[in-house]
Every structure is written in structure tokens, then in C-alpha cells.
Coordinates of C-alpha atoms in Angstrom, one line a residue:
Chain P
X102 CA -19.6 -8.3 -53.0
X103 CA -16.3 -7.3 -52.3
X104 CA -14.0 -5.7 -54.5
X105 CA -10.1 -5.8 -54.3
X106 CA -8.4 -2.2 -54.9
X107 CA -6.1 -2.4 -57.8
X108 CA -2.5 -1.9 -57.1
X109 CA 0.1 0.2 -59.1
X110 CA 1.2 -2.4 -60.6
X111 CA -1.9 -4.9 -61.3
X112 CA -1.4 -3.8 -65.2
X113 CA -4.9 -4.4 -66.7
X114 CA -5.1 -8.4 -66.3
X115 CA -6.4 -9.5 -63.3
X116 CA -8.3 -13.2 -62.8
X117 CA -11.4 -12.8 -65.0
X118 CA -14.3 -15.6 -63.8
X119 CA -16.4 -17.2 -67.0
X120 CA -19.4 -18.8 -66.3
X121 CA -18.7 -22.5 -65.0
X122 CA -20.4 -24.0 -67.9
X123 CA -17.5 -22.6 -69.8
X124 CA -15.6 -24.8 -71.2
X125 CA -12.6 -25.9 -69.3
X126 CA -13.0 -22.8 -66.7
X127 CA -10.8 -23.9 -64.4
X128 CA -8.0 -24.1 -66.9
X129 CA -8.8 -20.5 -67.7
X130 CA -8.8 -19.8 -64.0
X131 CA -5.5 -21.6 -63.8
X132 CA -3.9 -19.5 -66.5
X133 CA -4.9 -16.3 -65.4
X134 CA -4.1 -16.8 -61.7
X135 CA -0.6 -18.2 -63.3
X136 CA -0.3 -14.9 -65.5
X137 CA -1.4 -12.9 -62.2
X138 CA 1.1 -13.9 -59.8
X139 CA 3.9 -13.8 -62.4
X140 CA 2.6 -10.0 -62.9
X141 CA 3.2 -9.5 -59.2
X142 CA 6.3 -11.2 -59.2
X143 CA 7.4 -8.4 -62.0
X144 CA 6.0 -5.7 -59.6
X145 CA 8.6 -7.1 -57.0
X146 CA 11.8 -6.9 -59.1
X147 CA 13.9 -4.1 -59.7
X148 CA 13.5 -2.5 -62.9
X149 CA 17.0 -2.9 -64.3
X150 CA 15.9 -7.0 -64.0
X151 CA 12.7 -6.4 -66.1
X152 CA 14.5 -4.4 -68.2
X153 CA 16.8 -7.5 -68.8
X154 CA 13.7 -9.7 -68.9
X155 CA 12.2 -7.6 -72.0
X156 CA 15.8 -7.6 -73.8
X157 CA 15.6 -11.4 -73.4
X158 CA 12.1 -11.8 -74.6
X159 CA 13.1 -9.3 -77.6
X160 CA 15.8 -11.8 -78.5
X161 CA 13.0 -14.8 -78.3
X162 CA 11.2 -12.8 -79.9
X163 CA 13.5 -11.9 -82.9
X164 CA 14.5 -15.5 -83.2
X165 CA 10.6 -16.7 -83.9
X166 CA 11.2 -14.0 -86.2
X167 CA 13.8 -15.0 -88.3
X168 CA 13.2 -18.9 -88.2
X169 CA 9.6 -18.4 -89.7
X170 CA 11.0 -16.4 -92.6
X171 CA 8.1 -13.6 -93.9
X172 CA 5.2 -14.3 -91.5
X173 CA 5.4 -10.7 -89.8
X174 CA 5.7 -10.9 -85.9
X175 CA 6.0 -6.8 -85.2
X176 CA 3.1 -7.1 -82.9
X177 CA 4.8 -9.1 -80.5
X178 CA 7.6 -7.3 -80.0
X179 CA 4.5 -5.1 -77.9
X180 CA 4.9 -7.3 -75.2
X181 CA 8.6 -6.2 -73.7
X182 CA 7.4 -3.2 -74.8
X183 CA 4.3 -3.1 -72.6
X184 CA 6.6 -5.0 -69.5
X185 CA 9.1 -2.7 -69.5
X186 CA 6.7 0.7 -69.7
X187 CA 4.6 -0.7 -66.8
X188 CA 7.2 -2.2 -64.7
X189 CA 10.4 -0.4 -65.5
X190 CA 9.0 3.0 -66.6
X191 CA 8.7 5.4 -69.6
X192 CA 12.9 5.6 -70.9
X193 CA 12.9 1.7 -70.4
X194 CA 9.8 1.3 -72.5
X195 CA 11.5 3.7 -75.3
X196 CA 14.4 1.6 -74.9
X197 CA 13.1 -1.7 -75.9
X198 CA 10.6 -0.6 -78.7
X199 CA 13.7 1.1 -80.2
X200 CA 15.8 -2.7 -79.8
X201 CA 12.2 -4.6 -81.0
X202 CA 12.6 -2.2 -84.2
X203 CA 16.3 -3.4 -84.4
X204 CA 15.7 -6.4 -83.8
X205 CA 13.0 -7.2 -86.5
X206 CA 15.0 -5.6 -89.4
X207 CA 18.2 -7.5 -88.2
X208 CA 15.3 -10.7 -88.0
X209 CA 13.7 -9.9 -91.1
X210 CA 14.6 -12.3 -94.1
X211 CA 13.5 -10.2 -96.4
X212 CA 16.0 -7.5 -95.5
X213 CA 18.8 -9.5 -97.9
X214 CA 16.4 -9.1 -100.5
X215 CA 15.8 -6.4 -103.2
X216 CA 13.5 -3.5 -102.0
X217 CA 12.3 -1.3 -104.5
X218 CA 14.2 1.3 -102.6
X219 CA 17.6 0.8 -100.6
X220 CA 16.4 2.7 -97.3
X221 CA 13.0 0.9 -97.5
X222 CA 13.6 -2.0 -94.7
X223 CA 15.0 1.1 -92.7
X224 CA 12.4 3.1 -93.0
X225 CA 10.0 0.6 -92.1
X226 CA 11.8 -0.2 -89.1
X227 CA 11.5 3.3 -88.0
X228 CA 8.3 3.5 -88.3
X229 CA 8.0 0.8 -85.9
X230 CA 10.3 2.1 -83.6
X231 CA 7.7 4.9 -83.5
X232 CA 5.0 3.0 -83.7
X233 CA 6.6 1.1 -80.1
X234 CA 7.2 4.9 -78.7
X235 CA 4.2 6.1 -79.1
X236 CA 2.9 2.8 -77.3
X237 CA 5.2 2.9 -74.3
X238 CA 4.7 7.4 -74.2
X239 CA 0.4 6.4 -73.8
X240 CA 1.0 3.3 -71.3
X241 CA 3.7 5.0 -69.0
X242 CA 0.6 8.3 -69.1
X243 CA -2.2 5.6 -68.3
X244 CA 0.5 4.4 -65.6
X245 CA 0.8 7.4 -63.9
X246 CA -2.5 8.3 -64.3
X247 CA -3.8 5.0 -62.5
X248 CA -1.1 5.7 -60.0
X249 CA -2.7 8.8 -58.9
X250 CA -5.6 7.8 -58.8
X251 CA -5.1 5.2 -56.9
X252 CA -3.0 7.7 -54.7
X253 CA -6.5 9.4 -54.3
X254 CA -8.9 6.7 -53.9
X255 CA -6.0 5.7 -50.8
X256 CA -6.5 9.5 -49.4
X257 CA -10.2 9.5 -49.3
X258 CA -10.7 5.8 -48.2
X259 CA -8.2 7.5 -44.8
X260 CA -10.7 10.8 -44.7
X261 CA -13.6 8.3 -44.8
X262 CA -11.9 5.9 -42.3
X263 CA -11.1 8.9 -40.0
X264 CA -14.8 10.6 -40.5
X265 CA -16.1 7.4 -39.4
X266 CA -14.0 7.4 -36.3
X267 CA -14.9 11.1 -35.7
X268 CA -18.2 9.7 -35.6
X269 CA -17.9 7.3 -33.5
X270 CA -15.9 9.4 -30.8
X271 CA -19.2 11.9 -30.9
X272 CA -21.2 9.2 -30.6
X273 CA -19.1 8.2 -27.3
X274 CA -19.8 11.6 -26.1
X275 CA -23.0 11.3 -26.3
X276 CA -23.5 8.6 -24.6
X277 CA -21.3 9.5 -22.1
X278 CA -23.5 12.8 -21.6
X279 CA -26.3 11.2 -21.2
X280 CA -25.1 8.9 -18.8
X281 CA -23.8 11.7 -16.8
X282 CA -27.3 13.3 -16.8
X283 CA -29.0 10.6 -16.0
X284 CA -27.4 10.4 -12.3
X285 CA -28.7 13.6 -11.7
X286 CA -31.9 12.1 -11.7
X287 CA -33.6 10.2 -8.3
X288 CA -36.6 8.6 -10.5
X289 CA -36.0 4.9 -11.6
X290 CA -38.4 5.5 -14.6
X291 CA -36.6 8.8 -16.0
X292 CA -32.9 7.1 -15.5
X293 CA -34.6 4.2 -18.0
X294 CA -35.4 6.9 -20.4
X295 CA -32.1 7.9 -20.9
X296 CA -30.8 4.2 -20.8
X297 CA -32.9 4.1 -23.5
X298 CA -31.1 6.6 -25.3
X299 CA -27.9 5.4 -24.8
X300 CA -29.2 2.2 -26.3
X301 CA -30.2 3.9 -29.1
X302 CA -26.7 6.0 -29.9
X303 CA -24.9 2.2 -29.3
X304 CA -27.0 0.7 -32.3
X305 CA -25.7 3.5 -34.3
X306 CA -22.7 3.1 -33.2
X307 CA -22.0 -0.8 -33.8
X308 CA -23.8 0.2 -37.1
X309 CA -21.0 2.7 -38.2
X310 CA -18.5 0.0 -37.2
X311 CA -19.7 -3.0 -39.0
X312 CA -19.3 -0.5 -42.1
X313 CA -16.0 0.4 -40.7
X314 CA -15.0 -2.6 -40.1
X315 CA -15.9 -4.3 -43.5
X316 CA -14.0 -1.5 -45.6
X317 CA -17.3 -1.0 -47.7
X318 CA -18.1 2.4 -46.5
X319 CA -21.3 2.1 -48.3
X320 CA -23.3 -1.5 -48.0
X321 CA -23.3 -3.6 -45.0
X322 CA -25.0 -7.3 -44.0
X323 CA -27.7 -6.4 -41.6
X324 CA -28.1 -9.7 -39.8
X325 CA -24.4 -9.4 -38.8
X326 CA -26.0 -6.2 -36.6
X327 CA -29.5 -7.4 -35.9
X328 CA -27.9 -10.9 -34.5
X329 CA -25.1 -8.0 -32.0
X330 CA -28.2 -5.6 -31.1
X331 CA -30.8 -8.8 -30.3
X332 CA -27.7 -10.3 -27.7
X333 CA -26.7 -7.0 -25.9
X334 CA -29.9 -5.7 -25.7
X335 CA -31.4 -9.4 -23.9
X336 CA -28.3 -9.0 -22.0
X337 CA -29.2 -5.7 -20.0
X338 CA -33.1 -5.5 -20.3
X339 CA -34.3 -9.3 -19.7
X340 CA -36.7 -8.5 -16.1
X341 CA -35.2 -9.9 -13.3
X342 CA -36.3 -13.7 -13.0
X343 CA -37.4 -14.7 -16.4
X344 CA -35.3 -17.3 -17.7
X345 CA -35.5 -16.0 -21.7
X346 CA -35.3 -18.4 -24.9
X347 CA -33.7 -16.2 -27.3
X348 CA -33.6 -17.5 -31.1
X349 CA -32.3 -15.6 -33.6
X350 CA -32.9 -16.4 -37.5
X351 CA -31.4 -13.9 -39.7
X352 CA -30.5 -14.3 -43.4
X353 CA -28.2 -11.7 -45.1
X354 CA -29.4 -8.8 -46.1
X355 CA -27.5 -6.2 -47.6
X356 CA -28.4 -2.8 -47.1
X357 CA -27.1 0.8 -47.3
X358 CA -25.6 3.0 -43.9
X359 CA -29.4 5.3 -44.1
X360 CA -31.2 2.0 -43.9
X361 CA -29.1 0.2 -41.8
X362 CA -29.2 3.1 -39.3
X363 CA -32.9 3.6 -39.2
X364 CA -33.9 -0.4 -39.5
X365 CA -31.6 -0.5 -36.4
X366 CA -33.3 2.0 -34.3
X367 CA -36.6 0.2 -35.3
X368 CA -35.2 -3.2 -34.1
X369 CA -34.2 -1.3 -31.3
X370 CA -37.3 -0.2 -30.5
X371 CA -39.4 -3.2 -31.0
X372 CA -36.8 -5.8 -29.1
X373 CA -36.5 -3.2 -26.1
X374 CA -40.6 -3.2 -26.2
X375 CA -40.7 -6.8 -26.4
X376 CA -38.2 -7.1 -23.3
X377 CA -40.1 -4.4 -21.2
X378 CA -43.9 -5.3 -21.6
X379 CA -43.8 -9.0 -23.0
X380 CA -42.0 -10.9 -19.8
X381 CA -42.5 -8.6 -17.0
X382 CA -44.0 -10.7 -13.8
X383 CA -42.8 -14.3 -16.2
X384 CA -40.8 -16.7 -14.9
X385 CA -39.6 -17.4 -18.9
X386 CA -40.6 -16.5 -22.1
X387 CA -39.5 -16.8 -25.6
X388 CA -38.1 -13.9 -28.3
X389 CA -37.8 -15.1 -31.7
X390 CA -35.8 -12.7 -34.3
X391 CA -36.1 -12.7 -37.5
X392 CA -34.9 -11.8 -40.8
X393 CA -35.3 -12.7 -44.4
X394 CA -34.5 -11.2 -47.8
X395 CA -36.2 -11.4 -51.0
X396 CA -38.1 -8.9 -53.3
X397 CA -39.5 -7.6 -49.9
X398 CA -37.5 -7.8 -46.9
X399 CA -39.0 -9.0 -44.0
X400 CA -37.9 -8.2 -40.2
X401 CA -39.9 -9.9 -37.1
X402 CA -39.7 -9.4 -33.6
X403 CA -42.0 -11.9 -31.8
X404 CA -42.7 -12.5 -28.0
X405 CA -44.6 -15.3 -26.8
X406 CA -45.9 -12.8 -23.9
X407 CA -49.6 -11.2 -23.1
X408 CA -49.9 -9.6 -26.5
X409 CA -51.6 -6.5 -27.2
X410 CA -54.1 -4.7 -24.9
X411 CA -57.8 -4.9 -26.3
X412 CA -58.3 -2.0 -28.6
X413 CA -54.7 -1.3 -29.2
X414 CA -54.8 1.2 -32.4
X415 CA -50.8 1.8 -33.2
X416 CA -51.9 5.2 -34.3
X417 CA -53.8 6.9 -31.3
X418 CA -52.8 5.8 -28.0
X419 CA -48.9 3.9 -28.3
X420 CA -46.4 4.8 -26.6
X421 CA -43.1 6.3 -28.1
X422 CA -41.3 3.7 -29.1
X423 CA -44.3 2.5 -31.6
X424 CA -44.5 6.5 -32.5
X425 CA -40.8 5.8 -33.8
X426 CA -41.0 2.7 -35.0
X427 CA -44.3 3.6 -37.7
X428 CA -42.4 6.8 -38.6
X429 CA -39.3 5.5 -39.0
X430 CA -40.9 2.5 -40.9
X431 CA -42.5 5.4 -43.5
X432 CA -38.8 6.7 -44.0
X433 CA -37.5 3.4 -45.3
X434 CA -40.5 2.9 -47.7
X435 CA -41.6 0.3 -45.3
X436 CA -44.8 -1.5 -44.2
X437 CA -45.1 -1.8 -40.4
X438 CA -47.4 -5.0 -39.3
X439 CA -47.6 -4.7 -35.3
X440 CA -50.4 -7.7 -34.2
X441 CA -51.4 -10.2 -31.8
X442 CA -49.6 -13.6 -32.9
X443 CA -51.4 -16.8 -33.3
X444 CA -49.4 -18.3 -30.9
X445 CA -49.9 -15.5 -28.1
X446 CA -48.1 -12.7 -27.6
X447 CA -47.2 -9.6 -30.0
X448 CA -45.7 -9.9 -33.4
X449 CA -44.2 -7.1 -35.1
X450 CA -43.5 -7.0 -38.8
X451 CA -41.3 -4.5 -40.7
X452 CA -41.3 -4.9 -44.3
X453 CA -38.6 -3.0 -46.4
X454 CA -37.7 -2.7 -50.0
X455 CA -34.5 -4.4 -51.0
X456 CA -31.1 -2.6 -51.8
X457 CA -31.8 -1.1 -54.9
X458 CA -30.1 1.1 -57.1
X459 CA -31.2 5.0 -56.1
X460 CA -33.0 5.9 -58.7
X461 CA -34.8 2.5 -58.3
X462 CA -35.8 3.1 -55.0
X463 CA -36.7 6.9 -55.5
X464 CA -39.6 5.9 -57.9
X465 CA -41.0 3.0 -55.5
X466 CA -44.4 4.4 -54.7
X467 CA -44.9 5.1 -50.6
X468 CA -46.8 2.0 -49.2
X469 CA -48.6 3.1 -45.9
X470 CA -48.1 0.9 -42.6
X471 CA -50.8 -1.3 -41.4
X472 CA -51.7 -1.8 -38.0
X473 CA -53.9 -5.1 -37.0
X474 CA -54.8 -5.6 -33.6
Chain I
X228 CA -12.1 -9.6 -9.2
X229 CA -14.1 -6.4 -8.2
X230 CA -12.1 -3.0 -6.1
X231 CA -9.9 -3.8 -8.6
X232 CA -7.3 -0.2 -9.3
X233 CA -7.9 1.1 -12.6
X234 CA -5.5 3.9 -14.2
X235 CA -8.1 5.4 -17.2
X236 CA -5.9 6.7 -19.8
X237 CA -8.7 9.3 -22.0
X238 CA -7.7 12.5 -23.5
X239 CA -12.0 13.3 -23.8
X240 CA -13.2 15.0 -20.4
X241 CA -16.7 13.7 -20.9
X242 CA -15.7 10.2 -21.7
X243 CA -13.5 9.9 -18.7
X244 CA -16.4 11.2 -16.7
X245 CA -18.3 8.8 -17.7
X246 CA -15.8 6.1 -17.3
X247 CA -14.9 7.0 -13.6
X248 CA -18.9 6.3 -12.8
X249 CA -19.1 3.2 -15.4
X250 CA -16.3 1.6 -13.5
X251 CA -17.1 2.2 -9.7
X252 CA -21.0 1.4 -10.6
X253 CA -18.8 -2.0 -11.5
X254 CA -17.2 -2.6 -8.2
X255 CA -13.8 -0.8 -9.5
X256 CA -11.3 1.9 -8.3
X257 CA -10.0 4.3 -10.6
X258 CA -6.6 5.2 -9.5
X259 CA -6.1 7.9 -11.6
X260 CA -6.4 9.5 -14.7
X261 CA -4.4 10.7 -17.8
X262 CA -4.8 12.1 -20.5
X263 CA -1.2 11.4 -22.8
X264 CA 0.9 8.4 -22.4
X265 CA 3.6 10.0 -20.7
X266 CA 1.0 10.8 -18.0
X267 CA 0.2 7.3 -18.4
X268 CA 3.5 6.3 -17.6
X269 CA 4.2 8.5 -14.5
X270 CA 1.1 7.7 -12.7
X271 CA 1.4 3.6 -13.6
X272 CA 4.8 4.2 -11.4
X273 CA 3.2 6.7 -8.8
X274 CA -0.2 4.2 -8.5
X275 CA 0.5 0.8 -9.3
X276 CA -2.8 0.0 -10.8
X277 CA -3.8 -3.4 -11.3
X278 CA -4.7 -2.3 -15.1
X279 CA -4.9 0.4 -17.6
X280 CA -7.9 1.2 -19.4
X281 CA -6.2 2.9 -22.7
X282 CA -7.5 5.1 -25.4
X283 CA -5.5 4.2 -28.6
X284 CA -5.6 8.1 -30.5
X285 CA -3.6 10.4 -27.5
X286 CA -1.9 13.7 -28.0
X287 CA 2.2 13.7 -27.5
X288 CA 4.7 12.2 -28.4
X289 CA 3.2 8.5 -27.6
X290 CA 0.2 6.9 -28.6
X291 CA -2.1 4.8 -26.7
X292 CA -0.5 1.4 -28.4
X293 CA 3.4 2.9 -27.8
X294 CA 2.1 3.6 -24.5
X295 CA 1.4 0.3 -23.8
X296 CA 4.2 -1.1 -24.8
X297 CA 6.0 0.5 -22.4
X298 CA 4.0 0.1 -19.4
X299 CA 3.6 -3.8 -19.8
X300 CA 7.7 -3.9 -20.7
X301 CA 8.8 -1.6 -17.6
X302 CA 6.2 -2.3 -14.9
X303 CA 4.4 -5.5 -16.2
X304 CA 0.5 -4.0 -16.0
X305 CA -1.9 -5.3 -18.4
X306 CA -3.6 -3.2 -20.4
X307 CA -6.7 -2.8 -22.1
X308 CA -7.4 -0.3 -25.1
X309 CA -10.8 1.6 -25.5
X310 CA -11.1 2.5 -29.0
X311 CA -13.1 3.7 -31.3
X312 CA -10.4 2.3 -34.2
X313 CA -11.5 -1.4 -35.0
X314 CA -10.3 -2.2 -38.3
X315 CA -8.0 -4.9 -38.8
X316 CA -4.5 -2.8 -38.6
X317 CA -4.9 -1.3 -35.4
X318 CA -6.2 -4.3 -33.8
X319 CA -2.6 -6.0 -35.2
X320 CA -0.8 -3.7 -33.5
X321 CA -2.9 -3.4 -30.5
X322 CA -2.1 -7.3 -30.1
X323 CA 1.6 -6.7 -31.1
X324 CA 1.5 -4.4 -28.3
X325 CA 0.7 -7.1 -25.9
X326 CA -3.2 -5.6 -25.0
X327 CA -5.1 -8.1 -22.8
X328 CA -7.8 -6.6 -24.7
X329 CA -9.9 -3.7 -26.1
X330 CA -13.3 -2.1 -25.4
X331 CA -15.2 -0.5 -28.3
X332 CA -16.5 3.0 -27.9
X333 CA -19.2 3.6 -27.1
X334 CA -18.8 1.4 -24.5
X335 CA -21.5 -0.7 -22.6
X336 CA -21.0 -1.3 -19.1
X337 CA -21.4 -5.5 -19.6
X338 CA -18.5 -5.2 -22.4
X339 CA -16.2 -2.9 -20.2
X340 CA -16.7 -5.9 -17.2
X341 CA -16.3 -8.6 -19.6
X342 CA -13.2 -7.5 -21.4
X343 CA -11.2 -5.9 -17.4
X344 CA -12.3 -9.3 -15.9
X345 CA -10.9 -11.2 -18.7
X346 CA -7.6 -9.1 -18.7
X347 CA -7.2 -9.7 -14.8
X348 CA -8.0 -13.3 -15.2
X349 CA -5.4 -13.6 -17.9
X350 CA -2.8 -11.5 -16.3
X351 CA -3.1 -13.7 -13.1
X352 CA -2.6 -16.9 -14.6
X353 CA 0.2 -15.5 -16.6
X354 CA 1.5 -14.1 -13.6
X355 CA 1.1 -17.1 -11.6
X356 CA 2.7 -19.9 -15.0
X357 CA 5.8 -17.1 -14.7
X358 CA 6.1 -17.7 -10.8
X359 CA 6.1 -21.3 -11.4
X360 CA 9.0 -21.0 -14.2
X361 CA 11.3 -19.0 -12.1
X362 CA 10.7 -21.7 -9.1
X363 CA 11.4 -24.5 -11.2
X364 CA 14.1 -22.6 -12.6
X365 CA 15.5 -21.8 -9.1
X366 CA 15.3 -25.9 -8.2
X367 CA 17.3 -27.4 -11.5
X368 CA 19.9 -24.5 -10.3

């Protein structure tokens, strides 16, 4: 979900949403978008205006006052009061409580009537002129407070923003090393190791700028990266001559930047196997991709190809790439179902937990893979 | 349109390296190569590339998007950024800036094709609609 960063000026009340059974919600959603933008309109305008604009609502105010004779209305003098701390500052806030005070003794009817002491009405109006103080002194502190740290919130989200840049300049470099190594090398097979490297540093790369790029930082939608890896990947490994039917069917899944990193080497290793052993010598084949959330998430990476060998045992005699993908698999708290399909061909399965909170996930018990030939 | 000159604007040895290879494994001539936007500058006058490949965070007094601002005003080159910046506000001013458009690092060898070819193609044609404007200009007068 995203969230939107409160501004100096977003006071406390921002569009609350009620459940839509709630009776007439969209009223409520009316009011408080109304309320909302005329908040920002008072963030726009100079402060002398709001200071105006509370004096006016003062005399409003006062006038409500007088006209319903003793019902007390000293609370709502609070509102200029409030308006002008947020919006015009601390002096202006002090300002108007001490005119609210004036103004509900010069309002009160009960003024022309006998106190039991002279200075009574005074004194009460004093001590609501400190009572409106001391209210405008603790909002302009929560102000300025909030301002800060919103000031801080805006200085790390630029460290984050740059660390993520830093990263994804070293991860340039890298690939750019690795490239540059690689034409040092005569052998077709070795220069494909290395291509498959630079594969790898690319995932984590696109990885760090989907997070970048959404303004999270934390949680990302991995379908959004699964659906970019699955196209680039078909686009510069399909063999020479197969004609390839790629369908990709991912739901969203949210999860965090240590499992988004990991699950996307894994799907990097299983759609690179797929694409070198499932259509080599083919004249076509079909890749199917998928990805569905739930309880358990569920990725697959399915070619319609010769399957596996007879007596493939994931554990003794694979290759790297299945090396990573059962280890990487473990890391994630994940199940990792590698298998002839039904249809023909290899089907891999990775279950993974869904995005919990950490202590959650910490006291998930380890489940082991499981390897079917 | 392959043997196409390409100035590469990088302030990172490695990457430029890498991007010298990248581009004539693509069928493309690097010109030359800079590493500020001043440099930039000079060698677009001394070379006449057909493009500039442009890194968007350079040392000096320019950066990459200032940079390109002033090579498409003065000497009409497009230019494409290479970036490892992709959120929303640089990409604003990147197309303020007039980019024909931008390469993310780490770059694939398919995207940097795509995304020069696409910049040529676009620069011809605008080329070409701005020829046909100052003929028909050139008639009415």
C-alpha cells in the first residue's frame, strides 16, 4: 500500500476511509476531502491572510456567542486558535487566543450581570486567555517538531535514494568487468559463463530499481520483475531457430528487497535452464511462467521440452544452476519442486512464505526442498 | 542504422570500456569519449557524432541533463542518457532536456540497440519534417 508523506502543513486531518457499509461514506469522504483541500488552500496563503481569517472567525465566533445568551462557547474559540498556530505561527496563535478571551467576555451576557466579585468575568477571561496560550505554545512545539521531522524523513529518503544509485553504479561495474574479461577468453562455453553472470548482476539490478523506482525502499510487487526478467532473458537466450511461445501469468506478490533479490536469481536460474536445455535442436517450444500468491506463494517455470534425464537426483549430480537454485530456495524458507511435467518437459516449482511481519517469519519452521524426478 | 558515430559521455573508466566494446559488437563507431560535459561539448564540435550516449551524474560545472541541453540547442545532436537515476524527477527533466531517450545501467546490449536506433530513427524524421517546413516556407516566400 502506498502511503503519502505528510507535509508541513497537512495539520492532523487528512481523508480518513470508513468501511463502505458506513452509513453515508461518501458524504464523509466528501467532507473530509472538502476540509482537506481547504487545509491546503490555508497552507498556500500568507500568514497575515490567516491571521485575518482567524480574527474573522473570532468575530463569528463571538456573535454565536452573544446571540445564544449563557450556553458557553469558549471551546470554539480553539479553532482560530489552532488556524493561526499551524498556519501563521506561534505570536499569531498567542494573538488570537488573547482576542478569543476578549472577545467572549465582551460576548458574554452574563458580564452585565452581578458577580459575586467585580473582577470575576475578568479573571475568568484570563484564564482563558491562558488556557488559548498554552494551547497555541504546545501546537506551534508539535509544529515544529513534525517539521523536523519531516525535514529528516526528506534527508534519509535522499541517502536511501542515492545508496540505491551507488548500488546500481557498482553493479554497472560489475558487469562491465565481467564483460571485459570475458573477451579475453577464446572458448564459446566460458564466454557463456560469464554472460551468465552478467545476467545475474542485471536481475539485481532491475530488482533495486523497481524499489527505486516505486519510492518504497522496502516492499516491491514481484510480478512487475518476474514478467521484465522472463522477456529480456527469452530475448537473448532463445537457441537459434526455435520459434518460442512465451506466456507469462503472474499475480502480485508483494515481497521484501532480501526476497525479491534471491527469488530473482532463482527465476534466473531456472528460465536460463529452461532456455538452454529445454529447446536446443527444437524448431518451437513453449515457456509458461508463473506466479500466484496466497498463504504459500507459488512460482513455476515450465518448458514443454525433453524433460529430465532418467535418474535425475537434484541433489547429487545437477549442474550449478540447480546447486543455486535448492540453496537459495533454503534461504527464503522455501520448498523447491524440480519434476518431469505431465505434459512433457520439466516443471520447476518454488514455494515461498508470504510477506510477513519479521518476527513472523523468523519463527516459521525450515521446510526442506523436495526433489521428484 | 549501424557504423553509426557515437560520442560516449562516462565519467567511470570501466563502464566506458565496456561501452566502447558493447557498441562496436553493435555495428557502431565511438567517436570519442568524455568524461564531463564540457568535454562533451568540445568533442560534439571537433567530431560531429551522429549521437551522444550521456551519463546523467558528471563532475564540473554541467551535468549530463545541462549538457544536453546544450548540445541539442547549439549543434542539433540527439542524445541519449545512460543512467542509473530512474525515478520520476529526473526522467522529467531528462525529457525537458529534449533526450531522444535513456538506457538504464546496467545496460543490456538489446536495450542500448533498441533505445540508439530509436533515437536515430526519431532524429531523422524530425530532421527530415524540419527540411520540409523550411522548403515550404521558402515557396509561400
Amino acid at each position: 500500500m502506498k502511503t503519502k508523506q505528510l507535509g508541513n502543513s497537512d495539520l492532523f486531518i487528512t481523508p480518513v476511509r470508513f468501511g463502505a457499509s458506513a452509513i453515508g461514506s461518501s458524504a464523509w469522504e466528501q467532507s473530509a476531502a472538502a476540509i482537506h483541500h481547504a487545509l491546503e488552500l490555508l497552507a498556500r496563503i500568507s500568514q497575515g491572510a490567516v491571521t485575518v481569517l482567524a480574527v474573522i472567525l473570532v468575530a463569528v465566533i463571538a456573535w454565536f456567542d452573544y446571540v445564544t445568551g449563557d450556553f458557553s462557547l469558549a471551546v470554539f474559540y480553539l479553532v482560530p486558535v489552532v488556524l493561526a498556530t499551524w498556519y501563521a505561527g506561534r505570536v499569531s496563535g498567542w494573538f488570537i487566543g488573547v482576542l478569543s478571551a476578549a472577545a467572549w467576555l465582551v460576548g458574554d451576557p452574563a458580564l452585565s450581570r452581578a458577580y459575586g466579585h467585580p473582577l470575576m468575568p475578568y479573571w475568568n477571561a484570563a484564564m482563558l486567555a491562558l488556557t488559548y496560550g498554552i494551547v497555541a505554545y504546545l501546537l506551534s512545539t508539535l509544529h515544529r517538531l513534525q517539521a523536523e521531522l519531516q525535514e529528516r524523513v526528506d534527508r534519509r529518503t535522499a541517502s536511501l535514494a542515492e545508496v540505491h544509485h551507488r548500488v546500481k553504479n557498482n553493479l554497472q561495474i560489475i558487469s562491465s568487468l565481467l564483460m571485459l574479461q570475458a573477451e579475453k577468453l577464446s572458448n564459446a562455453a566460458d564466454k557463456a559463463v560469464f554472460d551468465e553472470c552478467r545476467d545475474r548482476v542485471y536481475s539485481m539490478a532491475r530488482l533495486h530499481e523497481q524499489l527505486y523506482s516505486s519510492g518504497e525502499f522496502s516492499d516491491l510487487d514481484f510480478a512487475t520483475h518476474l514478467r521484465e526478467m522472463a522477456e529480456m532473458l527469452v530475448r537473448s537466450h532463445t537457441a537459434q531457430g526455435c520459434i518460442l511461445a512465451v506466456d507469462v501469468r503472474a499475480d502480485p506478490v508483494a515481497v521484501d528487497l532480501d526476497t525479491g533479490v534471491t527469488l530473482g536469481l532463482i527465476a534466473n536460474e531456472l528460465l536460463l535452464n529452461a532456455l538452454k536445455h529445454g529447446f536446443a535442436g527444437r524448431p518451437a517450444g513453449k515457456l509458461t511462467v508463473e506466479l500466484h500468491g496466497g498463504n504459500r506463494n507459488e512460482m513455476i517455470v515450465r518448458d514443454d521440452g525433453r524433460g529430465l534425464p532418467t535418474g535425475f537426483d537434484a541433489t547429487k549430480n545437477a549442474g550449478l544452476g540447480v546447486e543455486l537454485v535448492l540453496g537459495m530456495t533454503r534461504q527464503i524458507r522455501g520448498e523447491a519442486r524440480i519434476e518431469n511435467d505431465s505434459a512433457g518437459g520439466t516443471r520447476a516449482t518454488i514455494f515461498f512464505p508470504s510477506l510477513l511481519p519479521l518476527e513472523t517469519v523468523k519463527t516459521e519452521p525450515q521446510s526442506k526442498p523436495t526433489y521428484h524426478d | 542504422m549501424t557504423n553509426a558515430r557515437i560520442l560516449v559521455v562516462e565519467d567511470e573508466a570501466i563502464t566506458v570500456s565496456a561501452l566502447k566494446r558493447e557498441l562496436a559488437s553493435l555495428g557502431y563507431e565511438v567517436a570519442a569519449t568524455a568524461s564531463t560535459a564540457d568535454e562533451a561539448l568540445n568533442a560534439v564540435e571537433l567530431h560531429k557524432p551522429d549521437l551522444v550516449l550521456m551519463d546523467i551524474t558528471l563532475a564540473g560545472s554541467l551535468n549530463g541533463i545541462a549538457g544536453a541541453v546544450a548540445i541539442r540547442g547549439n549543434y542539433h545532436v540527439p542524445v541519449v542518457f545512460l543512467t542509473a537515476h530512474a525515478d520520476d524527477q529526473t526522467m522529467e527533466h531528462a525529457v525537458a532536456a529534449g533526450a531522444f531517450g535513456y538506457v538504464l545501467k546496467p545496460f543490456s546490449g538489446a536495450g542500448l540497440k533498441a533505445a540508439i536506433e530509436t533515437a536515430l530513427h526519431k532524429h531523422q524524421t524530425e530532421m527530415e519534417n524540419r527540411r520540409g517546413l523550411d522548403r515550404g516556407y521558402l515557396k509561400r516566400s
